[in-house]
Coordinates of N, CA and C in Angstrom, one line a residue:
M84 N -12.8 -16.2 -3.8 CA -12.0 -15.5 -3.8 C -11.4 -14.8 -5.3
P85 N -11.5 -13.6 -5.3 CA -11.1 -13.2 -6.8 C -9.4 -12.9 -6.7
T86 N -9.2 -12.7 -7.8 CA -8.2 -12.6 -7.9 C -7.7 -10.7 -7.7
E87 N -6.2 -10.8 -7.4 CA -5.9 -9.3 -7.4 C -6.4 -8.1 -8.4
K88 N -6.3 -8.9 -9.4 CA -6.5 -8.1 -10.8 C -8.0 -7.4 -10.6
E89 N -8.7 -8.5 -10.5 CA -10.2 -8.5 -10.3 C -10.8 -7.5 -8.8
V90 N -10.0 -7.9 -8.1 CA -10.4 -7.0 -7.2 C -10.3 -5.4 -7.4
Y91 N -9.3 -4.8 -8.0 CA -9.0 -3.2 -8.1 C -9.6 -3.0 -9.6
E92 N -10.5 -4.2 -10.3 CA -11.2 -3.8 -11.4 C -12.6 -3.7 -10.8
A93 N -12.9 -4.5 -9.9 CA -14.2 -4.3 -9.8 C -15.1 -4.8 -8.0
H94 N -13.8 -4.7 -7.3 CA -14.3 -4.6 -6.1 C -14.0 -3.6 -5.0
A95 N -13.5 -2.6 -5.4 CA -13.4 -1.5 -4.5 C -14.4 -1.3 -3.2
D96 N -15.2 -1.4 -3.3 CA -15.8 -0.9 -2.1 C -15.7 -2.5 -1.2
Q97 N -15.4 -3.8 -1.5 CA -14.7 -4.6 -0.2 C -13.5 -4.6 0.2
Y98 N -12.8 -4.1 -0.8 CA -11.2 -3.7 -0.4 C -11.1 -2.2 0.2
E99 N -12.0 -1.6 0.0 CA -12.2 -0.8 1.0 C -12.7 -1.0 2.7
R100 N -13.6 -1.7 2.8 CA -13.9 -2.2 3.9 C -12.7 -3.1 4.3
L101 N -12.3 -4.0 3.8 CA -11.0 -4.6 4.7 C -10.0 -3.5 5.1
I102 N -9.3 -2.5 4.0 CA -8.4 -1.5 4.7 C -8.7 -0.6 5.6
Q103 N -9.9 -0.8 5.9 CA -10.4 0.3 6.7 C -10.4 -0.3 8.7
R104 N -9.9 -1.9 8.1 CA -9.9 -3.0 9.5 C -8.3 -2.8 9.8
E105 N -7.3 -2.5 9.1 CA -6.1 -2.9 9.1 C -5.4 -1.4 9.8
D106 N -4.5 -2.4 10.7 CA -3.8 -1.1 11.1 C -4.4 -0.3 12.1
Y107 N -5.3 -0.7 12.8 CA -6.3 -0.4 14.0 C -4.7 0.3 15.4
Q108 N -4.0 0.1 15.2 CA -3.0 0.4 16.0 C -2.4 1.8 15.8
G109 N -2.4 2.1 14.5 CA -2.2 3.7 13.8 C -0.2 3.3 13.6
N110 N 0.0 2.6 13.1 CA 1.5 2.4 13.3 C 2.2 2.5 11.6
I111 N 0.9 2.6 10.9 CA 1.5 3.3 9.1 C 2.2 4.9 9.6
L112 N 1.1 5.5 9.9 CA 1.8 7.0 9.9 C 3.1 7.2 10.8
K113 N 2.8 6.5 11.7 CA 4.2 6.9 12.9 C 5.4 6.3 11.9
E114 N 5.4 5.6 11.3 CA 6.3 4.8 10.6 C 7.2 6.1 9.6
I115 N 6.0 6.8 8.9 CA 6.7 7.5 7.5 C 7.0 8.5 8.8
E116 N 6.4 9.0 9.6 CA 7.1 10.0 10.5 C 8.1 10.1 11.4
N117 N 8.5 8.8 11.4 CA 9.5 8.2 11.8 C 10.8 8.4 10.9
L118 N 10.6 8.7 9.4 CA 11.7 8.7 8.3 C 11.7 10.1 8.0
I119 N 9.9 10.9 7.7 CA 10.5 12.2 7.4 C 9.4 13.3 7.9
S120 N 9.7 14.2 8.0 CA 8.9 15.7 8.5 C 7.9 15.7 7.4
L121 N 7.1 15.6 8.0 CA 5.6 16.0 6.7 C 5.1 17.1 6.5
H122 N 5.2 18.2 7.2 CA 4.8 19.2 7.2 C 5.6 20.5 5.9
G123 N 4.1 20.8 5.2 CA 5.2 21.6 4.2 C 5.4 21.0 2.6
L124 N 5.2 19.4 2.8 CA 5.6 18.9 1.3 C 4.9 18.7 0.8
D125 N 5.1 18.5 -0.8 CA 4.2 17.9 -1.8 C 4.6 16.8 -1.9
V126 N 3.3 15.8 -1.7 CA 3.6 14.5 -2.2 C 2.6 13.8 -3.1
V127 N 3.5 12.8 -3.9 CA 2.5 12.1 -4.5 C 2.6 10.5 -4.3
D128 N 1.3 10.1 -4.3 CA 0.9 8.6 -3.8 C 0.5 8.1 -5.3
L129 N 1.4 6.6 -5.4 CA 1.6 6.2 -6.4 C 0.8 4.8 -6.5
G130 N -0.4 4.3 -7.0 CA -0.8 3.3 -6.9 C -1.7 3.5 -5.8
A131 N -2.4 4.6 -5.5 CA -2.9 5.3 -4.6 C -4.5 4.2 -4.1
G132 N -4.9 3.3 -4.8 CA -6.0 2.4 -4.5 C -7.4 3.9 -4.6
T133 N -7.7 3.0 -3.2 CA -8.7 3.6 -2.6 C -8.6 4.5 -1.8
G134 N -7.5 4.9 -1.8 CA -7.1 6.4 -1.2 C -6.3 6.3 0.4
R135 N -6.2 5.0 1.0 CA -5.6 4.9 2.0 C -4.4 5.2 2.6
L136 N -3.6 5.8 1.7 CA -2.2 6.6 2.2 C -2.6 7.9 2.2
T137 N -3.6 8.3 1.2 CA -3.8 9.5 0.8 C -4.5 10.6 1.8
R138 N -5.4 9.2 2.2 CA -6.4 10.1 3.6 C -5.0 10.3 4.7
L139 N -4.5 9.3 5.0 CA -3.6 9.3 6.2 C -2.7 10.6 6.3
L140 N -1.8 11.3 4.6 CA -1.1 12.0 4.7 C -1.7 13.3 4.4
A141 N -3.0 13.4 3.8 CA -3.8 14.8 3.2 C -3.2 15.9 4.9
P142 N -3.9 15.7 6.1 CA -4.0 16.4 6.8 C -2.4 17.1 7.2
H143 N -1.8 16.6 6.8 CA -0.3 16.7 7.4 C 0.9 17.7 6.1
V144 N 0.1 17.2 4.8 CA 1.3 17.8 4.0 C 0.4 19.0 3.5
H145 N 1.6 20.1 2.3 CA 1.0 20.7 1.7 C 0.2 20.6 0.4
S146 N 0.4 19.3 -0.3 CA -0.5 19.2 -1.2 C -0.2 17.4 -1.7
I147 N -0.8 16.7 -2.5 CA -1.1 15.3 -2.4 C -1.3 14.9 -3.6
K148 N -1.1 14.4 -4.8 CA -1.4 13.9 -5.7 C -1.7 12.5 -5.9
A149 N -2.8 12.0 -6.0 CA -3.3 9.9 -5.9 C -3.0 9.8 -7.3
F150 N -2.5 8.6 -7.6 CA -2.7 8.4 -8.9 C -3.0 6.7 -9.1
D151 N -3.4 6.3 -9.9 CA -3.6 4.6 -9.8 C -4.1 4.7 -11.3
A152 N -3.8 3.1 -11.5 CA -3.9 2.4 -13.1 C -5.6 2.5 -13.1
S153 N -6.2 2.0 -12.1 CA -7.4 1.2 -11.8 C -8.6 2.9 -11.6
A154 N -9.3 3.2 -12.6 CA -10.5 4.3 -12.5 C -11.4 3.8 -11.6
H155 N -11.6 2.5 -11.4 CA -12.7 2.1 -10.3 C -12.3 2.1 -8.7
M156 N -10.6 2.1 -8.6 CA -10.5 2.3 -7.6 C -10.2 3.9 -6.7
L157 N -9.6 4.6 -7.7 CA -9.6 5.9 -7.6 C -11.3 6.6 -7.5
A158 N -11.9 6.2 -8.3 CA -13.4 7.2 -7.8 C -14.0 6.9 -6.2
E159 N -13.3 5.8 -5.7 CA -14.1 5.2 -4.5 C -12.9 6.0 -3.9
A160 N -11.6 6.3 -4.1 CA -10.9 7.3 -3.3 C -11.7 8.5 -3.2
A161 N -11.6 8.9 -4.6 CA -12.5 10.6 -4.7 C -13.5 10.5 -3.7
R162 N -14.3 9.8 -3.6 CA -15.6 9.5 -2.9 C -15.4 10.0 -1.4
S163 N -14.2 9.3 -0.3 CA -14.3 9.3 0.7 C -13.1 10.6 1.0
L164 N -12.5 11.0 -0.1 CA -11.9 12.2 0.2 C -12.3 13.3 0.3
E165 N -13.3 13.2 -0.3 CA -14.6 14.5 -0.7 C -15.6 14.4 0.6
E166 N -15.6 13.7 1.6 CA -16.3 13.5 2.6 C -15.4 13.6 3.5
M167 N -14.0 13.7 3.2 CA -13.2 14.2 4.5 C -13.3 16.1 4.6
G168 N -13.4 16.3 3.2 CA -13.0 18.1 2.9 C -11.6 18.1 2.7
V169 N -10.9 17.5 2.0 CA -9.3 17.7 1.4 C -9.8 18.5 0.4
M170 N -8.9 19.3 0.3 CA -9.0 20.6 -0.4 C -7.7 20.5 -1.5
N171 N -6.3 19.9 -0.6 CA -5.0 20.0 -1.1 C -4.6 18.5 -1.8
L172 N -6.0 18.4 -3.0 CA -5.4 16.8 -3.6 C -5.8 17.3 -5.0
E173 N -5.2 16.2 -6.2 CA -5.8 16.2 -7.2 C -5.4 14.2 -7.7
T174 N -6.5 13.6 -8.2 CA -6.4 12.2 -8.7 C -6.1 12.5 -10.4
S175 N -5.5 11.1 -10.4 CA -5.4 10.8 -11.7 C -5.2 9.4 -11.9
V176 N -5.9 9.1 -13.1 CA -5.3 7.7 -13.5 C -3.9 7.7 -14.2
A177 N -3.1 7.0 -13.8 CA -1.6 6.7 -14.2 C -0.5 5.5 -13.6
D178 N -0.1 4.9 -14.7 CA 1.0 4.4 -14.1 C 2.0 3.9 -13.1
H179 N 2.5 3.5 -12.6 CA 3.8 3.9 -12.1 C 5.0 4.4 -12.8
R180 N 4.7 3.8 -13.9 CA 5.9 4.2 -14.7 C 5.8 5.7 -15.6
E181 N 4.9 6.1 -15.6 CA 4.9 7.3 -16.2 C 3.5 8.2 -15.6
T182 N 4.0 9.1 -14.9 CA 3.4 10.0 -14.0 C 3.1 12.0 -14.9
P183 N 2.1 12.4 -14.8 CA 2.0 13.7 -15.9 C 2.6 14.7 -15.0
L184 N 3.9 14.4 -14.3 CA 4.2 15.3 -13.6 C 5.7 15.9 -14.2
V185 N 6.3 16.9 -13.6 CA 7.1 17.5 -14.5 C 8.7 17.3 -13.3
T186 N 10.0 16.8 -14.0 CA 11.0 16.6 -13.1 C 11.5 17.7 -11.8
D187 N 11.9 16.8 -10.5 CA 12.0 17.7 -9.3 C 10.7 18.5 -9.1
S188 N 9.8 17.7 -9.2 CA 8.5 18.8 -8.4 C 8.3 18.0 -6.8
V189 N 8.3 17.4 -6.1 CA 8.0 17.0 -5.3 C 8.9 15.9 -4.3
D190 N 8.4 16.4 -3.1 CA 9.3 16.0 -1.9 C 9.2 14.5 -1.4
L191 N 7.9 14.0 -1.5 CA 8.2 12.7 -0.8 C 6.8 12.0 -2.2
V192 N 7.6 10.3 -2.4 CA 6.6 9.5 -3.2 C 6.7 8.4 -2.4
V193 N 5.1 8.2 -2.0 CA 4.7 6.8 -1.5 C 3.6 6.2 -2.3
S194 N 4.0 4.7 -1.7 CA 3.4 3.9 -2.8 C 3.0 2.3 -1.7
G195 N 1.7 2.2 -1.5 CA 1.2 1.0 -0.5 C 1.0 0.0 -1.2
W196 N 0.9 -1.1 -1.3 CA 0.7 -2.5 -1.7 C 0.6 -2.5 -3.0
S197 N 1.3 -1.8 -4.1 CA 1.5 -1.8 -5.2 C 2.4 -1.6 -6.1
F198 N 3.7 -1.2 -5.6 CA 4.6 -1.1 -6.7 C 5.3 -2.6 -6.7
C199 N 5.1 -3.7 -6.1 CA 5.4 -4.7 -6.3 C 4.5 -5.2 -7.7
Y200 N 3.7 -5.1 -8.1 CA 2.2 -5.4 -9.0 C 3.6 -5.1 -10.3
L201 N 4.5 -4.3 -10.3 CA 4.9 -4.1 -11.7 C 6.2 -5.8 -11.6
S202 N 6.3 -6.0 -10.6 CA 7.0 -7.2 -10.6 C 6.2 -8.7 -10.8
V203 N 5.3 -8.6 -10.4 CA 4.2 -10.0 -9.8 C 3.4 -10.2 -11.2
W204 N 3.3 -8.6 -12.0 CA 2.4 -8.8 -13.4 C 3.5 -8.4 -14.5
G205 N 4.5 -8.2 -14.2 CA 5.6 -8.0 -15.1 C 6.4 -9.1 -16.3
G206 N 5.6 -10.3 -15.7 CA 6.3 -11.5 -17.0 C 7.7 -11.5 -16.9
D207 N 8.2 -12.0 -18.0 CA 9.6 -11.8 -18.7 C 10.6 -10.4 -18.2
A208 N 9.5 -9.5 -18.4 CA 10.2 -8.1 -18.4 C 10.1 -7.6 -16.9
W209 N 9.6 -8.4 -15.8 CA 9.6 -7.8 -14.7 C 10.4 -7.1 -14.2
K210 N 12.0 -7.1 -14.2 CA 13.0 -6.4 -13.4 C 12.8 -4.8 -14.5
Q211 N 12.5 -4.5 -15.8 CA 12.6 -4.0 -16.5 C 11.4 -2.7 -15.9
A212 N 10.2 -3.5 -15.7 CA 9.6 -2.9 -15.1 C 9.7 -2.4 -13.7
L213 N 10.3 -3.0 -12.8 CA 10.8 -2.3 -11.9 C 11.5 -1.2 -11.9
E214 N 12.6 -1.7 -12.8 CA 13.4 -0.1 -12.9 C 12.8 1.2 -13.4
D215 N 12.1 1.0 -14.5 CA 11.2 1.9 -15.2 C 10.5 2.6 -14.1
G216 N 9.8 1.9 -12.9 CA 8.9 2.4 -12.1 C 9.9 3.7 -10.9
L217 N 11.2 2.6 -10.9 CA 11.9 3.2 -9.9 C 13.0 4.4 -10.4
A218 N 12.9 4.3 -11.6 CA 13.6 5.8 -12.5 C 12.6 6.9 -12.4
E219 N 11.0 6.5 -12.5 CA 10.0 7.6 -12.8 C 9.8 8.3 -11.4
M220 N 10.0 7.5 -10.3 CA 9.9 7.8 -8.9 C 11.3 9.1 -8.7
R221 N 12.3 8.4 -9.5 CA 13.6 9.3 -8.6 C 13.4 10.6 -9.6
R222 N 12.6 10.2 -11.1 CA 12.4 11.6 -12.0 C 11.8 13.0 -11.2
I223 N 10.7 12.3 -10.8 CA 9.6 13.4 -10.6 C 10.4 14.0 -9.0
L224 N 11.3 13.1 -8.1 CA 11.3 13.7 -6.8 C 12.6 15.0 -7.0
K225 N 12.7 15.6 -6.0 CA 13.4 16.8 -6.1 C 14.7 16.3 -5.5
P226 N 15.9 17.3 -5.5 CA 17.0 16.5 -5.0 C 17.1 16.3 -3.4
G227 N 17.6 15.3 -2.8 CA 16.9 14.7 -1.8 C 15.6 14.6 -0.7
G228 N 14.9 14.2 -1.9 CA 13.4 13.3 -1.9 C 13.5 12.6 -1.5
T229 N 12.6 11.9 -1.0 CA 12.2 10.5 0.0 C 11.2 9.5 -0.8
M230 N 11.8 8.5 -1.3 CA 10.7 7.3 -1.5 C 10.4 6.6 -0.2
I231 N 9.3 5.8 -0.4 CA 8.6 5.1 0.9 C 7.6 4.4 0.0
L232 N 8.1 3.1 0.3 CA 6.9 1.8 -0.4 C 6.6 1.2 0.8
F233 N 5.3 0.7 1.1 CA 4.9 -0.4 1.8 C 4.2 -1.9 0.9
E234 N 4.7 -2.8 1.9 CA 3.9 -4.0 1.6 C 3.8 -5.2 2.2
T235 N 3.0 -6.3 2.3 CA 3.0 -6.8 3.4 C 3.9 -7.7 3.6
Q236 N 3.9 -8.1 4.9 CA 5.1 -9.3 5.2 C 4.8 -10.6 6.1
G237 N 3.2 -10.6 5.6 CA 2.5 -11.9 6.1 C 1.2 -11.6 7.0
T238 N 0.1 -12.5 6.7 CA -1.1 -12.3 7.3 C -1.3 -13.6 8.0
G239 N -1.4 -13.4 9.6 CA -2.0 -14.3 10.2 C -0.6 -15.3 10.7
V240 N 0.5 -14.3 10.4 CA 1.6 -15.2 11.3 C 2.4 -14.4 12.6
V241 N 3.2 -15.2 13.4 CA 3.8 -14.5 14.4 C 4.6 -13.7 14.5
E242 N 5.7 -13.5 12.8 CA 6.5 -13.2 13.0 C 6.9 -12.8 11.8
P243 N 7.4 -12.3 10.8 CA 7.9 -11.5 9.6 C 7.5 -12.5 8.6
T244 N 7.2 -12.7 7.6 CA 6.8 -14.4 6.6 C 6.7 -13.5 5.4
P245 N 7.7 -13.1 4.4 CA 7.7 -12.4 3.4 C 6.6 -13.4 2.2
P246 N 5.7 -13.2 1.4 CA 5.2 -13.9 0.4 C 6.3 -14.3 -0.1
V247 N 6.6 -15.7 -0.9 CA 7.4 -16.2 -2.0 C 7.3 -15.7 -3.4
H248 N 6.2 -15.6 -3.5 CA 6.4 -14.9 -5.0 C 6.6 -13.5 -5.0
L249 N 7.2 -12.5 -3.6 CA 7.7 -11.4 -3.5 C 9.2 -11.5 -3.6
T250 N 10.0 -12.6 -3.5 CA 11.2 -13.0 -3.0 C 11.7 -12.0 -4.1
R251 N 11.7 -12.1 -5.3 CA 12.7 -11.5 -6.3 C 12.5 -9.9 -6.1
Y252 N 11.3 -9.4 -6.1 CA 11.0 -8.0 -5.7 C 12.1 -7.3 -4.7
F253 N 11.8 -8.1 -3.4 CA 12.2 -7.7 -2.2 C 14.0 -8.0 -2.6
D254 N 14.2 -8.7 -3.3 CA 15.8 -8.8 -3.4 C 16.2 -7.2 -4.5
F255 N 15.4 -7.0 -5.2 CA 15.5 -5.9 -6.2 C 15.8 -4.9 -5.4
L256 N 14.4 -4.8 -4.7 CA 14.7 -3.2 -3.4 C 15.9 -3.3 -2.8
A257 N 16.3 -4.3 -2.2 CA 17.5 -4.6 -1.5 C 18.9 -4.3 -2.2
E258 N 18.5 -4.7 -3.6 CA 20.1 -4.7 -4.2 C 20.2 -3.1 -5.0
A259 N 18.6 -2.5 -4.8 CA 18.7 -0.9 -5.6 C 18.8 0.1 -4.2
G260 N 19.2 -0.2 -3.2 CA 19.9 0.2 -1.8 C 18.4 0.7 -1.2
F261 N 17.6 0.3 -1.3 CA 16.3 0.5 -0.3 C 16.8 0.2 1.4
G262 N 16.7 0.8 2.4 CA 16.4 0.1 3.6 C 15.0 0.0 4.0
S263 N 14.9 -0.7 5.1 CA 13.5 -1.8 5.4 C 13.6 -2.1 7.3
R264 N 12.2 -2.1 7.5 CA 12.0 -3.0 8.3 C 10.7 -3.8 8.6
A265 N 10.2 -4.4 9.1 CA 9.0 -4.6 9.7 C 8.4 -4.4 10.4
F266 N 6.8 -4.3 10.5 CA 6.4 -3.8 11.9 C 4.5 -4.2 11.6
R267 N 4.3 -4.7 12.9 CA 2.6 -4.7 13.0 C 1.5 -3.7 12.2
T268 N 0.4 -4.3 11.5 CA -0.2 -3.5 11.0 C -1.9 -4.0 11.2
D269 N -2.1 -5.0 12.1 CA -3.1 -5.8 12.8 C -4.2 -5.5 12.0
Y270 N -5.3 -6.3 11.6 CA -6.6 -5.9 11.3 C -7.4 -6.4 12.2
R271 N -8.5 -5.6 12.8 CA -9.2 -5.4 14.2 C -10.7 -5.4 13.4
F272 N -11.6 -6.7 13.4 CA -13.0 -6.4 12.3 C -14.2 -6.4 13.8
E273 N -15.1 -5.9 13.2 CA -15.9 -5.5 13.9 C -16.6 -6.5 14.8
S274 N -16.8 -7.9 14.1 CA -16.9 -9.2 14.6 C -16.0 -10.7 14.2
L275 N -16.4 -11.5 14.4 CA -15.5 -12.6 14.0 C -15.9 -13.1 12.6
A276 N -17.6 -13.1 12.3 CA -18.2 -13.3 11.3 C -17.7 -12.3 10.1
E277 N -17.8 -11.0 10.5 CA -16.8 -10.1 9.6 C -15.5 -10.5 9.2
A278 N -14.4 -11.0 10.6 CA -13.5 -11.6 9.9 C -13.1 -12.6 9.2
E279 N -14.0 -13.4 9.1 CA -14.4 -14.6 8.5 C -14.6 -14.6 6.9
E280 N -15.7 -13.4 7.1 CA -16.1 -13.4 5.6 C -15.1 -12.3 4.9
L281 N -14.5 -11.2 5.3 CA -13.4 -10.5 4.3 C -11.9 -11.4 4.3
S282 N -11.7 -11.8 5.2 CA -10.6 -12.9 4.9 C -10.1 -13.8 4.1
K283 N -11.7 -14.9 3.7 CA -11.9 -15.6 3.3 C -11.8 -14.9 1.6
F284 N -12.5 -13.6 1.8 CA -12.9 -12.9 0.5 C -11.4 -12.7 -0.2
F285 N -10.5 -12.1 0.6 CA -9.1 -11.7 0.3 C -7.8 -12.8 0.2
F286 N -7.9 -13.5 1.3 CA -7.0 -14.0 2.1 C -7.0 -16.0 1.2
G287 N -8.4 -16.2 1.0 CA -8.7 -17.3 1.0 C -9.7 -18.3 1.6
E288 N -9.5 -19.6 1.4 CA -10.7 -20.7 2.3 C -9.8 -20.9 3.5
E289 N -8.6 -21.4 3.3 CA -8.1 -21.5 4.6 C -7.5 -20.3 5.4
M290 N -7.3 -19.1 5.0 CA -6.8 -18.3 6.1 C -8.6 -18.0 6.6
G291 N -9.9 -18.2 6.2 CA -11.2 -18.1 6.7 C -11.7 -19.4 7.7
K292 N -10.7 -20.4 7.3 CA -11.0 -21.2 8.7 C -9.8 -21.2 9.6
N293 N -8.8 -20.2 9.1 CA -7.8 -20.0 10.7 C -8.1 -18.8 11.4
V294 N -8.9 -18.1 10.6 CA -9.9 -17.2 11.7 C -10.7 -17.8 12.6
L295 N -11.4 -18.5 12.1 CA -12.5 -18.9 13.2 C -11.9 -20.1 14.0
Q296 N -11.0 -20.8 13.8 CA -10.3 -21.6 14.5 C -9.3 -21.3 15.6
N297 N -8.8 -20.0 15.1 CA -8.1 -19.0 16.5 C -9.2 -18.3 16.7
Q298 N -9.9 -17.8 16.5 CA -10.9 -16.9 17.3 C -10.6 -15.9 16.8
W299 N -10.0 -15.0 15.6 CA -9.4 -14.2 15.3 C -10.2 -12.8 15.1
Q300 N -10.7 -12.0 15.9 CA -11.5 -10.9 15.5 C -10.3 -10.4 15.4
I301 N -8.9 -10.1 15.8 CA -7.8 -9.1 15.9 C -6.8 -10.5 15.0
L302 N -6.8 -9.9 13.2 CA -6.0 -11.0 13.0 C -4.7 -10.3 12.6
P303 N -3.7 -11.0 12.6 CA -2.3 -10.5 12.9 C -1.7 -10.5 11.8
E304 N -1.0 -8.8 11.0 CA -0.5 -8.6 10.2 C 0.9 -8.1 10.2
W305 N 1.8 -8.4 9.0 CA 3.0 -7.5 9.0 C 3.6 -7.0 8.1
T306 N 3.9 -5.7 8.0 CA 4.0 -5.0 6.6 C 5.6 -4.6 6.9
G307 N 5.8 -4.1 5.9 CA 7.2 -4.0 5.5 C 7.5 -2.7 5.2
V308 N 8.0 -1.7 5.6 CA 8.6 -0.2 4.9 C 9.9 -0.2 4.7
F309 N 10.0 0.5 3.0 CA 11.2 0.7 2.5 C 11.0 1.9 2.1
W310 N 12.5 2.4 2.1 CA 12.8 3.8 1.6 C 13.9 4.1 1.6
Q311 N 14.2 5.1 0.3 CA 15.4 5.6 0.2 C 15.3 6.9 -0.2
R312 N 16.3 7.7 0.0 CA 16.4 9.4 0.0 C 17.4 9.6 -1.7
V313 N 16.7 10.5 -2.4 CA 17.8 10.6 -3.7 C 18.3 11.9 -3.5

């Protein structure tokens, strides 16, 4: 089982395999559309990874810019988006805390399963890192714009069970005034063997054992959506 940093630096192909299996219910796009009408929006995807949210949003918006600190992940995103024939897209390597965008220039900022790393990898300066990331999102948003974040709320569980190591991060979002709710984004694998393989690779040996024990070709996953308008 590689570390999260190792995944983002060298395992974009495996990461893409996993996320292709998640949210077979199609709930992520529904949650976004419940919060904001996408038609005509200029959008930024921060921490875009291999382009998961970018691919979902591109067909529905005026333009989308995808940023990630990992060139390795962005290369996979560019490949898949090119295959889709996406034309309203720009990609660039950039950190959550500093983007090459002018002030008041976008309608919507999304960040999926990545903003949390400002806290997780932030060391003693974790809170300042989050404040800097939040300030950058607010800077680039037009007045009345919206921020939407997605984070895990538990894998292989029957009800939302936020990871303990993200407690301070979730407390920060609540104190910063974000609304939130949890919803299901279950993984549906092509076979039990694939479910075991990918679950073990990303979530560890114990999760792989649970998948086999429970015969989880569909692996329960809870996701949290966090939003704020400026």
